[in-house]
Coordinates of C-alpha atoms and ligand atoms in Angstrom, one line a residue:
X1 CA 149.3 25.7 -19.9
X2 CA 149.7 23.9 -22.9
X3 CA 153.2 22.6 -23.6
X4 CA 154.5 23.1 -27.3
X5 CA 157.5 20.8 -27.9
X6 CA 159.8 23.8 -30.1
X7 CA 161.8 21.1 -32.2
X8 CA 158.4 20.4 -33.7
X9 CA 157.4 23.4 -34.5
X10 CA 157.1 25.1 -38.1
X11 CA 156.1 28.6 -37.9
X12 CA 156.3 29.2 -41.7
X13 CA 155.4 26.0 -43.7
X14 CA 157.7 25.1 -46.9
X15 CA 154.6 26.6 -48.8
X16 CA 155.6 29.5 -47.2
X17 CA 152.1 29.4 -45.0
X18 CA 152.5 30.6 -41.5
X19 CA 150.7 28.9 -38.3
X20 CA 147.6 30.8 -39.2
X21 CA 147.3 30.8 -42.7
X22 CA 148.9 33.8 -43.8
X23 CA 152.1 34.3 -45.9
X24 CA 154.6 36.7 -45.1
X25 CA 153.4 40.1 -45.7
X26 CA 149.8 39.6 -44.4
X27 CA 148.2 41.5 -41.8
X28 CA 145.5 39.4 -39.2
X29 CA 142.1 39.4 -40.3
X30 CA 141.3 43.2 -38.8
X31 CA 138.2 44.4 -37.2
X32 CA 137.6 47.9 -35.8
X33 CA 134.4 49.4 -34.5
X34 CA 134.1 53.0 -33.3
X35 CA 131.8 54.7 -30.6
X36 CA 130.4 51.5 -28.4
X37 CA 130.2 52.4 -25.3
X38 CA 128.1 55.5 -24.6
X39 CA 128.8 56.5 -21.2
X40 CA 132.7 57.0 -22.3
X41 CA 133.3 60.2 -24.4
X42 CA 135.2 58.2 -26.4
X43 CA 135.7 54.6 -27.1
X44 CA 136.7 51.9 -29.6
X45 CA 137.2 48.0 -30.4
X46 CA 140.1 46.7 -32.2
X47 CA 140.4 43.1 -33.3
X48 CA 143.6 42.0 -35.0
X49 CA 142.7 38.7 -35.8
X50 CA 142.5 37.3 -32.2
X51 CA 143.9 39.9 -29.9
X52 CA 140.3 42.2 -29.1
X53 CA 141.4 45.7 -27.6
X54 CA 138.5 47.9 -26.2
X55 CA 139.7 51.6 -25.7
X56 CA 137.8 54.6 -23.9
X57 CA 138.9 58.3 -23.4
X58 CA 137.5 60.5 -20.4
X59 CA 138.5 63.9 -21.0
X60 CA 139.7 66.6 -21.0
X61 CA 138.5 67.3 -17.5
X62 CA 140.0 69.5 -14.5
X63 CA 143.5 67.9 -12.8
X64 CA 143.1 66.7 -9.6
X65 CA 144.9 67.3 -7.5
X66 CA 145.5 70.7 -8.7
X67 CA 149.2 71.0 -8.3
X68 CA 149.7 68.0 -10.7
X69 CA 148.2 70.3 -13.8
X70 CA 150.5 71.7 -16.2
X71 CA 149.7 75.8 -17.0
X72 CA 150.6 75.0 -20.3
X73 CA 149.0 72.0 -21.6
X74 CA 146.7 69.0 -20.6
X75 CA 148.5 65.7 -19.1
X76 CA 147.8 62.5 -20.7
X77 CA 146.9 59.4 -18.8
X78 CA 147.1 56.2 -20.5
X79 CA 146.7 52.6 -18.2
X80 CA 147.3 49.5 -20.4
X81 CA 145.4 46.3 -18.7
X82 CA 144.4 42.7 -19.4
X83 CA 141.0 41.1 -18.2
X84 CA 142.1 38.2 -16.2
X85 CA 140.5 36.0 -18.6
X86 CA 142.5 37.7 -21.7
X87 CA 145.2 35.3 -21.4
X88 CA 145.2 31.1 -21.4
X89 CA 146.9 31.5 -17.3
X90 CA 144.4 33.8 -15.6
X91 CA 145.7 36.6 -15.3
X92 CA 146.4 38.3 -11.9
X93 CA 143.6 41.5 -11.7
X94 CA 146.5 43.7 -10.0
X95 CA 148.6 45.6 -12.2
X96 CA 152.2 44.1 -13.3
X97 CA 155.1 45.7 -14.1
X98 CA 154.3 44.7 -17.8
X99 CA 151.3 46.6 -17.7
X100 CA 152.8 49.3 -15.9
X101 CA 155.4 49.8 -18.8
X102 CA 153.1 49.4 -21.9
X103 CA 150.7 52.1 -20.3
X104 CA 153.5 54.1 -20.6
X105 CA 154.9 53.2 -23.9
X106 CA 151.2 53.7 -24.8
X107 CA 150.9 56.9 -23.7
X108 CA 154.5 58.5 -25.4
X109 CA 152.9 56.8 -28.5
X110 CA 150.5 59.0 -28.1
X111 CA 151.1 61.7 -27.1
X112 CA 153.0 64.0 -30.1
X113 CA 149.5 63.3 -31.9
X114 CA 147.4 65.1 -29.2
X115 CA 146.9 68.8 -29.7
X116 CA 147.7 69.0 -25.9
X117 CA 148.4 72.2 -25.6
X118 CA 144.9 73.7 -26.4
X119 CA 143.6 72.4 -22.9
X120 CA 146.0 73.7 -20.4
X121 CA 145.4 72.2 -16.7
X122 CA 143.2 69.5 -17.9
X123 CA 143.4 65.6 -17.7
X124 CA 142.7 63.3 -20.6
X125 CA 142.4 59.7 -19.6
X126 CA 142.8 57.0 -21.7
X127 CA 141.9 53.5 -20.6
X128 CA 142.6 50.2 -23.0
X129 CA 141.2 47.0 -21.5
X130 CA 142.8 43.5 -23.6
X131 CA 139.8 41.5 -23.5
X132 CA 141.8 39.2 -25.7
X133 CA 145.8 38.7 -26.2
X134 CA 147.1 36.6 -28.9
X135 CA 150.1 38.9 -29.8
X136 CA 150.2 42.2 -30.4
X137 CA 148.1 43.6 -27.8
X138 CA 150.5 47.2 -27.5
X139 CA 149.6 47.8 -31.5
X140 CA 146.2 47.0 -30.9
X141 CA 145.5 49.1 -27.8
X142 CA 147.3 51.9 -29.7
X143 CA 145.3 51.5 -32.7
X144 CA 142.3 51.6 -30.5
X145 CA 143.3 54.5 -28.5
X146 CA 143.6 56.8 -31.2
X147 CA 140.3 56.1 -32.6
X148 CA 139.0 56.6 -29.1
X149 CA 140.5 59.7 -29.2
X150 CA 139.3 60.7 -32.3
X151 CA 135.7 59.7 -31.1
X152 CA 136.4 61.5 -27.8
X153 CA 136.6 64.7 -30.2
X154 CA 140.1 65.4 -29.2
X155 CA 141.9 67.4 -31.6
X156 CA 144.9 65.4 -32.7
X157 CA 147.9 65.8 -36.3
X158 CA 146.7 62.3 -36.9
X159 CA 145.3 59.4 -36.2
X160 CA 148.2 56.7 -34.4
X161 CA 148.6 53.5 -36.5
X162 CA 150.7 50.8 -35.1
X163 CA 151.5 47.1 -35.8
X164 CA 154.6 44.8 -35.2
X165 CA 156.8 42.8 -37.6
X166 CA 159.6 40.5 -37.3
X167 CA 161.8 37.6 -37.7
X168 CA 161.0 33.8 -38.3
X169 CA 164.1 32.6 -39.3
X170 CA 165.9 34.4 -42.3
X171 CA 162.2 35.6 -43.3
X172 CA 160.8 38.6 -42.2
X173 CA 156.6 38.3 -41.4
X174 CA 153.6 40.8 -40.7
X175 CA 151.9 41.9 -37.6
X176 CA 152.8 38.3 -34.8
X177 CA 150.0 36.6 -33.7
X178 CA 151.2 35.2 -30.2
X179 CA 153.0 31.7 -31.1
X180 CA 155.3 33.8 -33.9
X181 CA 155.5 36.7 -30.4
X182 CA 156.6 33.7 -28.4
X183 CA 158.9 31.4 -30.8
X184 CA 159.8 33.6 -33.6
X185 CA 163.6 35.3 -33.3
X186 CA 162.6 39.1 -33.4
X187 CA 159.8 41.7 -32.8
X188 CA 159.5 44.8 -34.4
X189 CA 156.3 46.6 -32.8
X190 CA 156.2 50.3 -34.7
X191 CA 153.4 53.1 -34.3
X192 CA 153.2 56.1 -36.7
X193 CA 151.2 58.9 -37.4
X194 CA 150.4 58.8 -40.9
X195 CA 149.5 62.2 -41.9
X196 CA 153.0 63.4 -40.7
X197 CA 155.4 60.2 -41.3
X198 CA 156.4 60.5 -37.8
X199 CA 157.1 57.2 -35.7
X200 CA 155.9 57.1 -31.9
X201 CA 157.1 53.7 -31.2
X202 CA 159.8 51.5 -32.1
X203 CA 160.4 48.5 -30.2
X204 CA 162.7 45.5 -30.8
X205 CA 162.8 42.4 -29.0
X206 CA 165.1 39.8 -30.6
X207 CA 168.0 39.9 -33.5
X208 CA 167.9 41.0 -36.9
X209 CA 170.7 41.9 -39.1
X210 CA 170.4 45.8 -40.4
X211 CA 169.1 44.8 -43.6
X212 CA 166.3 42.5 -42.1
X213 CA 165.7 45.4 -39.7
X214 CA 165.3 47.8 -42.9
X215 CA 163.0 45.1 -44.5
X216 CA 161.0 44.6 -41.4
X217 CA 160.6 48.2 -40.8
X218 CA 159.1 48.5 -44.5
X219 CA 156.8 46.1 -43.9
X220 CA 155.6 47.2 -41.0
X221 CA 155.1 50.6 -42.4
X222 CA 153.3 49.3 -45.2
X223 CA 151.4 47.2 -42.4
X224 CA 150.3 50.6 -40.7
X225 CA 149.5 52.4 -44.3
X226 CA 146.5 49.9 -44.7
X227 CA 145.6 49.6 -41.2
X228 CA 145.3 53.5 -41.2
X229 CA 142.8 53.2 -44.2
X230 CA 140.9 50.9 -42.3
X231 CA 141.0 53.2 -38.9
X232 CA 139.7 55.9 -41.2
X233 CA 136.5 54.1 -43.0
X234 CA 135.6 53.3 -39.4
X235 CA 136.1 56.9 -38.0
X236 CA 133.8 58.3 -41.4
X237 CA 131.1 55.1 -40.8
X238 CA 131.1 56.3 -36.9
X239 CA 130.4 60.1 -38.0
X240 CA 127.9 59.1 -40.5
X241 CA 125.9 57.4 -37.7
X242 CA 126.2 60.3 -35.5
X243 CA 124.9 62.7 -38.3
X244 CA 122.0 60.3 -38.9
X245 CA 120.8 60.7 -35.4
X246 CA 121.2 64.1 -35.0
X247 CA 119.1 64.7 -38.5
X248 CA 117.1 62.1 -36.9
X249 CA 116.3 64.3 -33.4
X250 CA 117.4 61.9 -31.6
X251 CA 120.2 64.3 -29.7
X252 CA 117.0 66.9 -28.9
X253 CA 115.3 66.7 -25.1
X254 CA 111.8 66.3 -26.0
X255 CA 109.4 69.6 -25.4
X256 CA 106.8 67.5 -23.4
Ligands
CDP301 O1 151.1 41.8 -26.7 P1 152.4 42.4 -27.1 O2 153.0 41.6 -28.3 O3 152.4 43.8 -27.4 O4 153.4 42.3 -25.9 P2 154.3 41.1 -25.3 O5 154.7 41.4 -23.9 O6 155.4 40.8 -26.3 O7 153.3 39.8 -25.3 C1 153.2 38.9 -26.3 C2 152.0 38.1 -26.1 O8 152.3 37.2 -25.0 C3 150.7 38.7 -25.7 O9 150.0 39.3 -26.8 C4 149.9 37.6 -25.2 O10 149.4 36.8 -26.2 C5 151.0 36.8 -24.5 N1 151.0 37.0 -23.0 C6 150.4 36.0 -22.2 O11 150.1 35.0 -22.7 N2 150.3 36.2 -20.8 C7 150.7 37.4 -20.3 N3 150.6 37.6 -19.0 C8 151.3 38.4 -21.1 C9 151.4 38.2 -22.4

């Protein structure tokens, strides 16, 4: 792994430029793509700037084993993982604990946008594979997730729109990439559901004073506000297609 020497490091330039060109409020350069796979009922690619996160949905299907379903509503499954090439240390393929933890702060992200309870006994699995991690990786598996939901046909309140801010120094900066993650002095990863205003996830790793946490949560609100636009162009270019096919014939079993 490549050493960084910290004393030498400027994470925000006196030009006010960060490591990767952005100023303060700017979001990564952000790239989503809906509906890629089509074995998966659902799927979708997220790229904030370098961090790629491909989601899929299976679902909802019958719970096996039985005893595990809820009468009441379907169970939502969500497994966070990184390809062992995601990372510059391979990464080991089994699990870690860190994996085991963001699947689940994935899934209550989730989860109060999901109409669950209109598929009682069912299963709905969500799978997010980081194919690259440069900081980041829970907003962008989030924000991939939902739209994989979405695509899935789910029914959800909202789409879930997440992205982190922070603290680099006394300034407060725009969705990390990994060296800001690593370096910086605080981490503010939020998720929301637009429509509704709610937040799903709110993280902090780090120090901030109160008002830096206020400033930082604005930001990152305002952060999720565009992303969300973005997320919703993608969904509309993704039903477009669909409708173009279908108008097209190319969903009917040929007659010969
Ligand atoms: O990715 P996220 O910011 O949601 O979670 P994190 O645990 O704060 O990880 C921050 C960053 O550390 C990741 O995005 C990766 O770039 C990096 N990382 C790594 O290099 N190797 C790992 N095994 C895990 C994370």
């Amino acid at each position: 792994m490549k050493e960084i020497d910290e004393s030498k490091l400027i994470l925000i330039d006196s030009n006010g430029i960060r490591t990767d060109g952005r100023r303060w409020n700017e979001l990564r350069p952000l790239r989503i793509r809906v509906g890629i796979l089509d074995r998966a009922e659902g799927s979708a690619l997220v790229e904030m700037g370098k961090t790629k996160a491909l989601a899929t949905v299976y679902g909802p299907k019958e719970m096996f084993p039985k005893h595990m379903a809820n009468p009441d509503r379907a169970i939502l499954r969500a497994a966070y993982r990184m390809a062992t090439f995601s990372v510059e240390e391979r990464k080991k393929p089994q699990p870690s604990r860190r994996e085991l933890e963001l699947s689940k702060v994935i899934k209550e992200a989730l989860e109060p946008a999901i109409m669950l309870h209109y598929y009682p006994r069912t299963v709905i699995e969500v799978y997010i594979l980081i194919l690259q991690a440069d900081g980041g990786t829970r907003t962008a598996a989030i924000n991939a997730a939902s739209l994989a939901l979405a695509d899935a046909g789910i029914p959800m309140k909202g789409l879930v729109t997440a992205v982190a801010a922070g603290r680099v120094g006394d300034q407060v900066v725009l969705d990390l990439n990994d060296v800001e993650d690593k370096y910086g002095d605080a981490d503010l990863p939020v998720a929301m559901i637009p429509a509704t205003g709610e937040i799903t996830l709110l993280q902090m790793d780090g120090t901030m004073s109160s008002d830096m946490f206020e400033r930082a949560l604005k930001l990152a609100i305002e952060g999720i506000n565009i992303i969300y636009e973005r997320q919703r162009d993608a969904l509309k270019r993704r039903f477009l297609e669909l409708k173009e096919k279908i108008l097209g014939g190319e969903f009917y079993a040929s007659r010969d």
